[in-house]
Short mmCIF file of C-alpha atoms and ligand atoms in Angstrom, two decimals:
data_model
loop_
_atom_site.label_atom_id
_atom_site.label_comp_id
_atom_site.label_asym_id
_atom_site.label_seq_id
_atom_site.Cartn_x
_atom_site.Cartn_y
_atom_site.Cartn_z
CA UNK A 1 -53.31 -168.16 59.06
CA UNK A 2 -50.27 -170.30 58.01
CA UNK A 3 -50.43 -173.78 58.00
CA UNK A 4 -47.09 -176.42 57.28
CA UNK A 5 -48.21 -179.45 55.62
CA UNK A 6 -45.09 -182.30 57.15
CA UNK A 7 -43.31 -185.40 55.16
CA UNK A 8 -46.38 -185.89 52.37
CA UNK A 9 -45.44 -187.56 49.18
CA UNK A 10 -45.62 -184.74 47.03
CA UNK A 11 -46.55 -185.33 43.66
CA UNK A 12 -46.38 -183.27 40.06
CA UNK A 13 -46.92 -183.20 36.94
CA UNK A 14 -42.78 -183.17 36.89
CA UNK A 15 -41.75 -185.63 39.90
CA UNK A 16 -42.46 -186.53 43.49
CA UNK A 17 -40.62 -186.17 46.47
CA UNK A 18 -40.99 -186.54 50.55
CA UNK A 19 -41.09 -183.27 51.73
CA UNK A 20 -43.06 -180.59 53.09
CA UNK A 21 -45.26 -177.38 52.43
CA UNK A 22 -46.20 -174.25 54.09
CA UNK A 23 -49.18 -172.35 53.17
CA UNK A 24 -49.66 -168.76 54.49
CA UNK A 25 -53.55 -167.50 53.84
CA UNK A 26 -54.09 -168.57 50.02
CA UNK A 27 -51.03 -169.20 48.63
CA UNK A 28 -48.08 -171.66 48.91
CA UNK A 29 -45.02 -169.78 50.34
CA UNK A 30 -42.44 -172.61 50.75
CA UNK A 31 -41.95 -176.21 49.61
CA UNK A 32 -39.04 -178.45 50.39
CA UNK A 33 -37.31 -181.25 52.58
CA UNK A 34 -37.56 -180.61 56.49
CA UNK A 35 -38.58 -177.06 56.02
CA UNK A 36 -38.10 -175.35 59.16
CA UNK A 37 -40.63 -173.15 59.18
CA UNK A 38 -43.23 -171.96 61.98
CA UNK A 39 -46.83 -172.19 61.29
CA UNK A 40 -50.01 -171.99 63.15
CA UNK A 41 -51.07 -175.53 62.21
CA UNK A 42 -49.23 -178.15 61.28
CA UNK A 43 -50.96 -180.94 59.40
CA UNK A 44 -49.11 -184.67 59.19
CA UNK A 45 -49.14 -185.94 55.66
CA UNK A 46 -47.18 -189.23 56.73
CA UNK A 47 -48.07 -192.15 54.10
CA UNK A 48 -50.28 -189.74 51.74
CA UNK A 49 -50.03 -188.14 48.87
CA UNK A 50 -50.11 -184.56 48.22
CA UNK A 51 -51.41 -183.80 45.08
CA UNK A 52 -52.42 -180.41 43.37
CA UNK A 53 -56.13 -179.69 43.89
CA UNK A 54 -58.03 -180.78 40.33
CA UNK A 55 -59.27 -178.89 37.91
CA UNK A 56 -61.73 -180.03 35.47
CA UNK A 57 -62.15 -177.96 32.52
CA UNK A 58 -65.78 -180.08 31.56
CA UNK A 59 -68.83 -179.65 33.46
CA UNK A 60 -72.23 -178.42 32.88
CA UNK A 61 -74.26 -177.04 35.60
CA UNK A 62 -76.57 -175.84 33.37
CA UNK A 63 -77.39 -177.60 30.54
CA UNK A 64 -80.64 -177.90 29.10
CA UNK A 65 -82.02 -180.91 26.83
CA UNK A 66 -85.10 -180.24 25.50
CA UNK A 67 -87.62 -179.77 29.13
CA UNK A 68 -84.69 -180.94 31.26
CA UNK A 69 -82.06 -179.15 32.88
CA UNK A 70 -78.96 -180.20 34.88
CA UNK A 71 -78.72 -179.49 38.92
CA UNK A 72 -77.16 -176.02 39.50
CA UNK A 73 -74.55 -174.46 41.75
CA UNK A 74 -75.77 -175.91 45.08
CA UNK A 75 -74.33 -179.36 44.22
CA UNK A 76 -70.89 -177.72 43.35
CA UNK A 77 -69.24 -179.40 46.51
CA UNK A 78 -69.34 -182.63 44.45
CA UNK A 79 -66.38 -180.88 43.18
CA UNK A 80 -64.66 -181.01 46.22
CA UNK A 81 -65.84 -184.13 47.55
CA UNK A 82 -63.57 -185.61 44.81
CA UNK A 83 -60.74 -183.15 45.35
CA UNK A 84 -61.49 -181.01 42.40
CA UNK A 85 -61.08 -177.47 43.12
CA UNK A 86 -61.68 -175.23 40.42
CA UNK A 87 -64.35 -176.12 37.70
CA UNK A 88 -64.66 -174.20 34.18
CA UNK A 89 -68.46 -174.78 33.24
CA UNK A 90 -69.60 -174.17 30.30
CA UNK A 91 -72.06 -170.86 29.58
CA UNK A 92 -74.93 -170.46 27.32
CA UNK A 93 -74.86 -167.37 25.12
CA UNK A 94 -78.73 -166.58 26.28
CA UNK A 95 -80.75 -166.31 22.81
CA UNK A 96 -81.02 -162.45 21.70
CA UNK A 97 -78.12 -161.68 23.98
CA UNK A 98 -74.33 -161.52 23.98
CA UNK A 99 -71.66 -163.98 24.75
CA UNK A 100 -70.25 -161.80 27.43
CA UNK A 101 -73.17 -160.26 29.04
CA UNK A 102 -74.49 -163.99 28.96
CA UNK A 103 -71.55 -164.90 30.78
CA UNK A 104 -71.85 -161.85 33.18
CA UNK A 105 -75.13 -163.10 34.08
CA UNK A 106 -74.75 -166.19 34.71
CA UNK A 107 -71.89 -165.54 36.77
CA UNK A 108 -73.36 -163.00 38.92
CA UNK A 109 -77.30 -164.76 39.39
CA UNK A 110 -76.36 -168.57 39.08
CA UNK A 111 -72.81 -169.04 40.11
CA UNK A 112 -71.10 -166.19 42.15
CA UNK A 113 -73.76 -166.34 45.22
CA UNK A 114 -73.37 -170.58 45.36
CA UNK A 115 -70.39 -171.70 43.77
CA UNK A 116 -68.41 -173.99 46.33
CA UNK A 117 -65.03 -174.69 44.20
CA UNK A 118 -63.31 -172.03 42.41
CA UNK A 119 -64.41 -171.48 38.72
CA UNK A 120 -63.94 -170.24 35.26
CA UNK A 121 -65.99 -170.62 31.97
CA UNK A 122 -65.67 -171.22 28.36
CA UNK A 123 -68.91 -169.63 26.17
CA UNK A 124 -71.03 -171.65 24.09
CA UNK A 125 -72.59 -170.12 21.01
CA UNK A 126 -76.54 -170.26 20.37
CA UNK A 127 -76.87 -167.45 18.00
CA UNK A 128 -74.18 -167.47 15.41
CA UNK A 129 -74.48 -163.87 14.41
CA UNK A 130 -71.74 -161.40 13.20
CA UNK A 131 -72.13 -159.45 16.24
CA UNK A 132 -71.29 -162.94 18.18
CA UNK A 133 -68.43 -163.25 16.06
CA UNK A 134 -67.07 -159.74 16.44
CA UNK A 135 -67.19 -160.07 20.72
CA UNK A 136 -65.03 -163.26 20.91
CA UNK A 137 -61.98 -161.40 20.72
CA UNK A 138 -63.28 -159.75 23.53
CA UNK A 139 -63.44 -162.02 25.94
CA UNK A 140 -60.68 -162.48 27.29
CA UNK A 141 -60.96 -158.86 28.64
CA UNK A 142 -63.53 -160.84 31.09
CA UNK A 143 -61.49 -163.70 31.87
CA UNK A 144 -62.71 -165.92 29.38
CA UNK A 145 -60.60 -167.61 26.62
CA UNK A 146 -62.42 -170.48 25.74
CA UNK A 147 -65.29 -171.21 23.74
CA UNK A 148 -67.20 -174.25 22.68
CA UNK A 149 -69.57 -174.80 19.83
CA UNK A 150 -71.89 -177.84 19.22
CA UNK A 151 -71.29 -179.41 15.71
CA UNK A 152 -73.90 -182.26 17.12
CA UNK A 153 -77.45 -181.69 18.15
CA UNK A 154 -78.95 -180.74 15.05
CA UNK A 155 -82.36 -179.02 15.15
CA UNK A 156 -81.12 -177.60 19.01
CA UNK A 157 -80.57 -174.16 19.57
CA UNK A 158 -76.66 -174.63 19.96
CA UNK A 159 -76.02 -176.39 17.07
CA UNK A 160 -73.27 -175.28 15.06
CA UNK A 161 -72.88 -175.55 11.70
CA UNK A 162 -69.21 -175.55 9.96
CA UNK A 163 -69.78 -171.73 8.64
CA UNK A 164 -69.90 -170.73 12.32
CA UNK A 165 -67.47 -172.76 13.43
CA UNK A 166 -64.92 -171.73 10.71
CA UNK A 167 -65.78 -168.19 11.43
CA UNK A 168 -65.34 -168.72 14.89
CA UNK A 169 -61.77 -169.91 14.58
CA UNK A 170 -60.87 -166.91 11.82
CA UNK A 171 -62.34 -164.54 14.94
CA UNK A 172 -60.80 -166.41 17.87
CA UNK A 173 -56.92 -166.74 16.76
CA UNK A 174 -55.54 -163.13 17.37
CA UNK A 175 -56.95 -162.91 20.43
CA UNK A 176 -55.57 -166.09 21.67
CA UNK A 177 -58.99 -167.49 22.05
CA UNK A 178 -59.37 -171.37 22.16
CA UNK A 179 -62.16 -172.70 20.31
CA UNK A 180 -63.36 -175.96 21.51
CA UNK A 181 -65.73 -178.36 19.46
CA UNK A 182 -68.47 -181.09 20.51
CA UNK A 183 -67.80 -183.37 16.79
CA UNK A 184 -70.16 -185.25 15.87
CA UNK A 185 -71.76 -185.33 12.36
CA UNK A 186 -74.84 -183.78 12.86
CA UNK A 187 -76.60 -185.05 9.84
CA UNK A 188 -75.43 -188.48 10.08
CA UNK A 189 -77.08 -188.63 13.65
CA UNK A 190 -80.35 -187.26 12.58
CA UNK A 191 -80.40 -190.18 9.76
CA UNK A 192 -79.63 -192.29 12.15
CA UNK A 193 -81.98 -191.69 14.60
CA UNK A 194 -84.88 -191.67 12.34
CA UNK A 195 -83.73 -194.78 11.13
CA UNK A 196 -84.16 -196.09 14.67
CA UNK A 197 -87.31 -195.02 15.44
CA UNK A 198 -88.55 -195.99 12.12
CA UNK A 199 -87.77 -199.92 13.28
CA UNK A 200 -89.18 -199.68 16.85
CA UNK A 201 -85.90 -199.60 18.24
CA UNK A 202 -86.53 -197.32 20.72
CA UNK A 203 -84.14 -198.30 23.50
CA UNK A 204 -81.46 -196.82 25.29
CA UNK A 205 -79.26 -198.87 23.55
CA UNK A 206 -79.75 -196.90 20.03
CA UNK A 207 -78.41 -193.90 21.37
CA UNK A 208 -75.13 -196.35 20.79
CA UNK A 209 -76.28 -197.61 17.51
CA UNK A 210 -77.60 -194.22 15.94
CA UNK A 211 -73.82 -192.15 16.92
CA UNK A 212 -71.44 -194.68 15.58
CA UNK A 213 -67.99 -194.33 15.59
CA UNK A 214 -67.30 -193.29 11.92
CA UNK A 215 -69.93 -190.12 12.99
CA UNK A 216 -67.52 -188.60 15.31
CA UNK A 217 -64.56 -189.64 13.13
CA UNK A 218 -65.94 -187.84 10.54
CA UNK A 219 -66.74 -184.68 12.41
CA UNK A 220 -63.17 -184.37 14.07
CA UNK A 221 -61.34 -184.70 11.23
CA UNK A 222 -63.57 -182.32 9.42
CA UNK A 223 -63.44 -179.54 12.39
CA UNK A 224 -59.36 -180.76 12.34
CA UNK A 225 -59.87 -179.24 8.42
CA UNK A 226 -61.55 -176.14 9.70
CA UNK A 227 -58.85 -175.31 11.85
CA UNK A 228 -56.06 -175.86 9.87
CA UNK A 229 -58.06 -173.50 7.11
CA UNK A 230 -58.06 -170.92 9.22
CA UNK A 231 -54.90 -171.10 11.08
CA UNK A 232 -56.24 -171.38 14.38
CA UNK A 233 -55.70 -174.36 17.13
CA UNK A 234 -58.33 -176.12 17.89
CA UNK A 235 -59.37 -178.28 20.87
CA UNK A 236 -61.63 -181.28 20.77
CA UNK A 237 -63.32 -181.81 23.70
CA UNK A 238 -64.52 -185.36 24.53
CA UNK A 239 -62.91 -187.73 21.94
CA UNK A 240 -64.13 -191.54 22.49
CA UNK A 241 -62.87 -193.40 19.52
CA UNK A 242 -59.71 -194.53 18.46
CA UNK A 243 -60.37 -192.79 14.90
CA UNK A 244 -61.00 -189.38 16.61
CA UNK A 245 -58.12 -189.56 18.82
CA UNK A 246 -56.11 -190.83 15.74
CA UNK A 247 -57.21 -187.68 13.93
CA UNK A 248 -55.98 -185.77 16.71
CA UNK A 249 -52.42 -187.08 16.60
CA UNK A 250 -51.51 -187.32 13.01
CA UNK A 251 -52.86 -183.57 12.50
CA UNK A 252 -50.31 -182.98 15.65
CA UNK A 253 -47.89 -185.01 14.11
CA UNK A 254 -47.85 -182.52 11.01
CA UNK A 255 -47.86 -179.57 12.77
CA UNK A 256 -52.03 -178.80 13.30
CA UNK A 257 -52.50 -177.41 16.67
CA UNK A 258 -54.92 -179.88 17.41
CA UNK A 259 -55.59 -181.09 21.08
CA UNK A 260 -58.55 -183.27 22.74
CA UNK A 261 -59.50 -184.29 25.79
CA UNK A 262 -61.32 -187.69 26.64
CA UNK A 263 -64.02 -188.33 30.07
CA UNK A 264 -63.72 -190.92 32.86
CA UNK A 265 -66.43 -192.67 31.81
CA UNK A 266 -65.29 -193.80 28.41
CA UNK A 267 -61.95 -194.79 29.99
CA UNK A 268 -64.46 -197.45 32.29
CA UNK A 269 -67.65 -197.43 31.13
CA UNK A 270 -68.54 -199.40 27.40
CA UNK A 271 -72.09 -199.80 25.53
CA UNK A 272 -72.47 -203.09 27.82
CA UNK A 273 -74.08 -200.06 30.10
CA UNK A 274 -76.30 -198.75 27.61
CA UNK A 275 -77.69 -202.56 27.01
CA UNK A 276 -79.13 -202.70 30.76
CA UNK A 277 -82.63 -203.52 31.08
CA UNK A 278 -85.24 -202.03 32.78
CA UNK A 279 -84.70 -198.73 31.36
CA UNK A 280 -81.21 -198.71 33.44
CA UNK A 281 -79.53 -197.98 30.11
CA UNK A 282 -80.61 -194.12 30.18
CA UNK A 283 -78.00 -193.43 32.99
CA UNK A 284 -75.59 -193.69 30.68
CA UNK A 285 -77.23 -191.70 27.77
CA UNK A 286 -74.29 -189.29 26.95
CA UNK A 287 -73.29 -187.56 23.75
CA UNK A 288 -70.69 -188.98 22.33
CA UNK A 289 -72.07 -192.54 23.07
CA UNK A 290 -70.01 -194.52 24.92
CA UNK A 291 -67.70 -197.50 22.91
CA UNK A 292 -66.69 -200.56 22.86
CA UNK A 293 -64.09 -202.18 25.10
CA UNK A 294 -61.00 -201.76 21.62
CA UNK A 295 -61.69 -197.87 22.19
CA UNK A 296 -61.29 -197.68 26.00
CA UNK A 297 -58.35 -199.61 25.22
CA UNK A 298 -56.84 -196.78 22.72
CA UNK A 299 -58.04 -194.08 24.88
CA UNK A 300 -56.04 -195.33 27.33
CA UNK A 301 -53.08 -195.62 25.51
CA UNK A 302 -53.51 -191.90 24.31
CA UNK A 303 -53.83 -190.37 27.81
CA UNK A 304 -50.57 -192.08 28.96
CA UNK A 305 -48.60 -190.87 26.06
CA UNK A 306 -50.00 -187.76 26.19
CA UNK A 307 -52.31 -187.42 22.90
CA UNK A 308 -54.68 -186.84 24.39
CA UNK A 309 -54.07 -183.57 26.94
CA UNK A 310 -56.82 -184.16 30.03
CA UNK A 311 -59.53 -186.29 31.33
CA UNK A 312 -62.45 -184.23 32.27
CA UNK A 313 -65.96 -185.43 33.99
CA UNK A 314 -68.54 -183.96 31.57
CA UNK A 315 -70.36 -183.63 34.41
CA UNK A 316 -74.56 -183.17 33.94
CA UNK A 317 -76.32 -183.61 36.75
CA UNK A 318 -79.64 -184.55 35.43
CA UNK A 319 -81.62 -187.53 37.53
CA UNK A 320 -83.11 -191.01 36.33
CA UNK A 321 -86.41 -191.19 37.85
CA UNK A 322 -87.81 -188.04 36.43
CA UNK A 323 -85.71 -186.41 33.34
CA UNK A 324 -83.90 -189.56 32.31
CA UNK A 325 -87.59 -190.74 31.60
CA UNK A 326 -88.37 -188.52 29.60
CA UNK A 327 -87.07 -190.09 26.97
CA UNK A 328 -88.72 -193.96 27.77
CA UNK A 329 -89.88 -194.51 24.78
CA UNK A 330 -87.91 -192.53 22.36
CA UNK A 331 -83.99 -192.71 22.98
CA UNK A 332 -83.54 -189.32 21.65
CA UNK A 333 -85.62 -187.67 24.28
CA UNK A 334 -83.35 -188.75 27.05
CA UNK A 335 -81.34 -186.39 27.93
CA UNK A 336 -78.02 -186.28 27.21
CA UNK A 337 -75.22 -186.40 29.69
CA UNK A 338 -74.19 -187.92 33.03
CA UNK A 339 -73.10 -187.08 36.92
CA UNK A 340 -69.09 -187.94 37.18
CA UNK A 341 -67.97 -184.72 38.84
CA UNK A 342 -66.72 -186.11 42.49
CA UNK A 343 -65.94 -189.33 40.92
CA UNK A 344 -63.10 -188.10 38.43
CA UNK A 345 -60.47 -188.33 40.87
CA UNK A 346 -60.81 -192.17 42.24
CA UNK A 347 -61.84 -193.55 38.97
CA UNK A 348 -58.83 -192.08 37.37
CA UNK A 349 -56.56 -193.22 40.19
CA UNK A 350 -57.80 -196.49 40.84
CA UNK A 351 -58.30 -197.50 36.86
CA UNK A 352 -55.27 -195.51 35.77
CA UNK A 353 -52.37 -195.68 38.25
CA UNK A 354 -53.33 -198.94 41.09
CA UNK A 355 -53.70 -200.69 38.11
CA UNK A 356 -50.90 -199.84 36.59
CA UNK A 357 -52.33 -198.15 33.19
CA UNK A 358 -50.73 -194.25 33.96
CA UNK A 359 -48.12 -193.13 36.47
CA UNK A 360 -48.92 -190.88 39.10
CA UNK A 361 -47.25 -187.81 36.98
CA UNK A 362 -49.19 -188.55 34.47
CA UNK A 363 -52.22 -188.29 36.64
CA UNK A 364 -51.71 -185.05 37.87
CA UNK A 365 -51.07 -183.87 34.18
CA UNK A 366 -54.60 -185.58 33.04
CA UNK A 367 -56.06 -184.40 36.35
CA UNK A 368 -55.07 -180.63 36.98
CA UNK A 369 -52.01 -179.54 35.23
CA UNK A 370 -52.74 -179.93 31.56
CA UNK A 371 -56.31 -178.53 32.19
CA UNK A 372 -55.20 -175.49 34.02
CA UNK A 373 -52.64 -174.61 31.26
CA UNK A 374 -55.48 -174.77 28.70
CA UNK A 375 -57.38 -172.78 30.00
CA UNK A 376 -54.87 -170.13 30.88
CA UNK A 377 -54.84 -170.93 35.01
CA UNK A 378 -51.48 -172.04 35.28
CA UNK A 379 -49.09 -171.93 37.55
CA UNK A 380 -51.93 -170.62 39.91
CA UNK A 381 -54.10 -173.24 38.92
CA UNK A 382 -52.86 -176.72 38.55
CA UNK A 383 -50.04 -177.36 40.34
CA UNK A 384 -48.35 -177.19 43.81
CA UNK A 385 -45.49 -174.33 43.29
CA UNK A 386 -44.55 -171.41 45.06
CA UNK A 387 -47.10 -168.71 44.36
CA UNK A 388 -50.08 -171.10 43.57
CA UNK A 389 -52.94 -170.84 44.90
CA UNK A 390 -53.19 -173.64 48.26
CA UNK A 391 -55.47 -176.24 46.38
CA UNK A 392 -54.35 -178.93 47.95
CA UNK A 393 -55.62 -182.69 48.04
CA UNK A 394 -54.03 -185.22 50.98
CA UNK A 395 -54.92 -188.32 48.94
CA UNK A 396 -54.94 -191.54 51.06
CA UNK A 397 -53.81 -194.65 48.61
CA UNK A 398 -55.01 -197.55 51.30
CA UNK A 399 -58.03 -196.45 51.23
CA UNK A 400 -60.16 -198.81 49.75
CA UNK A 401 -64.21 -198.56 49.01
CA UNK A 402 -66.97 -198.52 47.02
CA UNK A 403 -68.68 -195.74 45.07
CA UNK A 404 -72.08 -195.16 45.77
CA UNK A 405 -74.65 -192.50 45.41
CA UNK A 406 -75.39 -192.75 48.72
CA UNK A 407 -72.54 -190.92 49.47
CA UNK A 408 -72.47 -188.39 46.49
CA UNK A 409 -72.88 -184.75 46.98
CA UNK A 410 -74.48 -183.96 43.29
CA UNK A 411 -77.91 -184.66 44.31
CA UNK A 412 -79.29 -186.60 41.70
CA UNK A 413 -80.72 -190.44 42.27
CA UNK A 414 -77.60 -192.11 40.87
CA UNK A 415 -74.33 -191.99 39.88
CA UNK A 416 -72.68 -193.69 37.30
CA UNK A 417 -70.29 -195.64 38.38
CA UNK A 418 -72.16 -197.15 41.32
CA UNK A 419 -70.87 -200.19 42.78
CA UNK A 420 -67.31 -199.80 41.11
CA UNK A 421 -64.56 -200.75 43.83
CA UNK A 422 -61.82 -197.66 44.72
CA UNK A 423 -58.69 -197.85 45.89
CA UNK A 424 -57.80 -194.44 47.38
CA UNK A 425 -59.36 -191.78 48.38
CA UNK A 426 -59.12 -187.62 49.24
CA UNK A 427 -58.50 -187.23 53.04
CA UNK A 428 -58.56 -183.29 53.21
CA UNK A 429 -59.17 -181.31 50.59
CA UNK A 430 -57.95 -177.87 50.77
CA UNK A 431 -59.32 -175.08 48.57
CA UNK A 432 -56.75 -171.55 48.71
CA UNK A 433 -55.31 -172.98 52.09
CA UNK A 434 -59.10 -173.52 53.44
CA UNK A 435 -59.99 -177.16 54.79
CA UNK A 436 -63.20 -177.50 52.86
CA UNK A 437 -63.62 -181.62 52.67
CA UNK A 438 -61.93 -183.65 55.34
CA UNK A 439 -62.64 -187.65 56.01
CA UNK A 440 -65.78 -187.66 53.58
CA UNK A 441 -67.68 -184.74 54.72
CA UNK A 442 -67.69 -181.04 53.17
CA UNK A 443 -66.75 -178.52 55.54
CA UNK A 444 -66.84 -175.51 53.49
CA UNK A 445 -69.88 -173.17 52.35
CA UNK A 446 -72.03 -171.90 49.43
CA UNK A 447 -70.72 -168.72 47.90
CA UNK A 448 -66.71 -169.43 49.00
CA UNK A 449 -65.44 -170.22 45.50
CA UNK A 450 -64.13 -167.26 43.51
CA UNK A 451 -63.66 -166.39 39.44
CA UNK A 452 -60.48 -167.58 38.39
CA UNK A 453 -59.92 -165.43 35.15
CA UNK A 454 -58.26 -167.17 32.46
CA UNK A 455 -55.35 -165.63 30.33
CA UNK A 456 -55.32 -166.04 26.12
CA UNK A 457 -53.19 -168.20 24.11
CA UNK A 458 -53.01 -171.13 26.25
CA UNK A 459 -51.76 -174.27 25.57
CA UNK A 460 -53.00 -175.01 22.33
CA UNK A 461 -51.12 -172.10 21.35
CA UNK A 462 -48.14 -172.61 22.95
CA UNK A 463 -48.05 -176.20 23.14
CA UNK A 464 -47.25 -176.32 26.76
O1 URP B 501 -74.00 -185.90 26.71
C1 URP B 501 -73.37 -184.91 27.02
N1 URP B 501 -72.08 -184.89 26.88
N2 URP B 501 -74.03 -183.84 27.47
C2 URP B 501 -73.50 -182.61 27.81
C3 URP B 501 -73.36 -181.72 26.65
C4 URP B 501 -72.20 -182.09 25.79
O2 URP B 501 -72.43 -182.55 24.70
O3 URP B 501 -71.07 -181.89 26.19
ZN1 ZN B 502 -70.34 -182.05 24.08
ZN1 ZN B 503 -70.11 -181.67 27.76
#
């Protein structure tokens, strides 16, 4: 099948321009002004954009909290709902087992067989042992250069501590292996929290007041130290303060391969969400807290100057009604994390470039391009080129809405930025040429997304 995609507004990470594209089975073939190709469908792309399908390198369809885990696999056409076409999830290293038969698992039982975008994963460490330490430079024999370990979360099974994490950068760095670190001071947190509960204060609300801003300062800089100690980049994955983003770009500045990321919701959302009554607050309940409205503000100004590499959804699908409530009560029983996945793109778009905050290159770097590269995707991942794969999102910029979880596809009771106007929207989404989302319903099936292997040293190695 070969499909010509006529006069879109195609936009990169690089430029835009009017012009056309012709996809034959997976891949793009040709892209250019009037191309005079001959296709079997042709697909008018007047007054949209075309952008590159997204990728976010941050979501967790299985993530456990204490008695509460997040929805699986089956509500992976969220994904695509929001134009996102390949997710890298993060794996648990199952307990008495290794990183990459963990990953093989998972893979083959959970994901393979339901899996509706296309996929990758980074490993997360639960049993620090030498073995682990000895098998990461394996993995990217399985297509797997990433790996994440908790520095929060202490008394949880993933829980890092900085003797792991150093020797987890000493073992990653020949092989090109990114580590990537949750930092958050542990200890402080635990203090914290018992300092809480101690009071009475028992409310969402001191989730907020127990992970202050100096604890993830703290822990960034310090896992900045670790890195630099043993020569290896390092990537922090969802940085919320202006200190931790700060850390970030002076170690850059003097030549520390450090990187972060930040999430849509602490580009919108502040603690004023945490503060709802009713209980409300535990929708927001994710680890790093969110901040005030001064952080958003410096978060913003680091993803358009590019200090900060991506904007990814942390995406946990847990519910309100039922595992939110867990922790009513006792804020640090609530599980941690929120649903964001199909929202990414139109929260992004409509906060970032409608109102004027990022430009639409920028977008696509935040969105897809930056990600893929980190991961080692790219140029199949990430981008629309000759030779990538035909992820392709016809993104209508009139369209105008509001979110709701009436209309999400992750399943659980709400989503977190209910009620927030939009201003553009995905028209068709298409995943390796395949129309798998078109005018707000999912037209694909379970089991169609594939393993997208990532290659070693990406860019927090090479810097691009
Ligand atoms: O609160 C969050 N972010 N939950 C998911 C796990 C993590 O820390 O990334
Ligand atoms: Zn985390
Ligand atoms: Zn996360």
């Amino acid at each position: 099948m070969s499909m010509l995609i006529k006069n879109g507004n195609i936009v990169t990470a690089e430029g835009e321009f009017q012009g056309d594209i012709l996809v034959e089975g997976e891949k793009i073939t040709a892209m250019g002004k009037k191309l005079e190709a001959q296709a079997d469908e042709t697909v008018n792309a007047d007054g949209l954009f075309v952008l590159p399908g997204g990728v976010d390198q941050h979501t967790h369809f299985n993530f456990t909290f204490r008695s509460a885990t997040t929805r699986g696999w089956h509500t992976s056409n969220a994904a695509l709902a929001g134009g996102t076409t390949t997710v890298i999830d993060f794996c648990n290293q199952e307990i008495g087992k290794g990183l990459i038969e963990s990953i093989e698992n998972y893979k083959n039982d959970k994901v393979a067989p339901k899996a509706m975008c296309d996929y990758g994963f980074h490993g997360v460490v639960f049993d620090p042992s030498e073995k682990l330490f000895s098998e990461i430079s394996k993995l990217p024999e399985i297509g797997v250069p990433t790996m994440k370990l908790f520095m929060a979360y202490k008394g949880a099974p993933y829980h890092a501590d900085d003797d792991s994490v150093l020797k987890a950068l000493f073992a990653a760095k020949d092989a090109g292996v990114t580590i990537m670190v949750h930092a958050e001071n542990a200890d402080m947190i635990d203090v914290l929290q018992k300092q809480c509960l101690a009071k009475g204060q028992v409310d969402p609300i001191y989730h907020a007041v127990s992970r202050p801003p100096t604890v993830e300062d703290e822990c960034t800089s310090r896992a900045i130290y670790l890195a630099e100690t043993a020569g290896a980049p390092i990537f922090v994955v969802h940085v919320t303060t202006k200190g931790a983003m700060e850390a970030v770009r002076s170690a850059s500045n003097r030549g520390v391969p450090a990187y972060g990321e930040t999430c849509t919701h602490y580009l919108v959302l502040d603690t004023e969400n945490l503060a709802k009554p009713n209980f409300e607050g535990a929708k927001y309940v994710c680890s790093p807290a969110l901040r005030s409205k001064e952080h958003r503000e410096a978060l913003w100004e680091a993803v358009r100057k590019g200090w900060l590499k991506a904007v990814s959804s942390d995406h946990c699908g847990f519910d309100w009604a039922e595992q939110k409530h867990i922790g009513k009560g006792d804020f640090t029983s609530i599980p941690n994390g929120a649903p964001g996945l199909q929202d990414r793109l139109q929260v992004l778009w409509t906060e970032g470039v409608a109102a004027g905050r990022i430009s639409r290159q920028r977008f696509v770097d935040l969105w897809a391009t930056a990600p893929a590269r980190i991961n080692g995707m790219f140029p199949r991942k990430g981008t629309l080129a000759v030779g990538s794969d035909a992820d392709i999102v016809l993104f209508d910029p009139n369209k105008k809405g509001v979110i709701s979880n009436s209309n999400s596809y992750h399943q659980t009771d709400y989503n977190s930025y209910e009620g927030m106007e939009y201003v553009g929207a995905p028209k068709k989404v298409y995943l390796r040429g395949k129309l798998t989302f078109e005018e707000g319903k999912f037209t694909g099936s379970e089991g169609q997304g594939q393993f997208i292997p990532g290659k070693p040293f990406g860019l927090c190695y090479t810097g691009e």
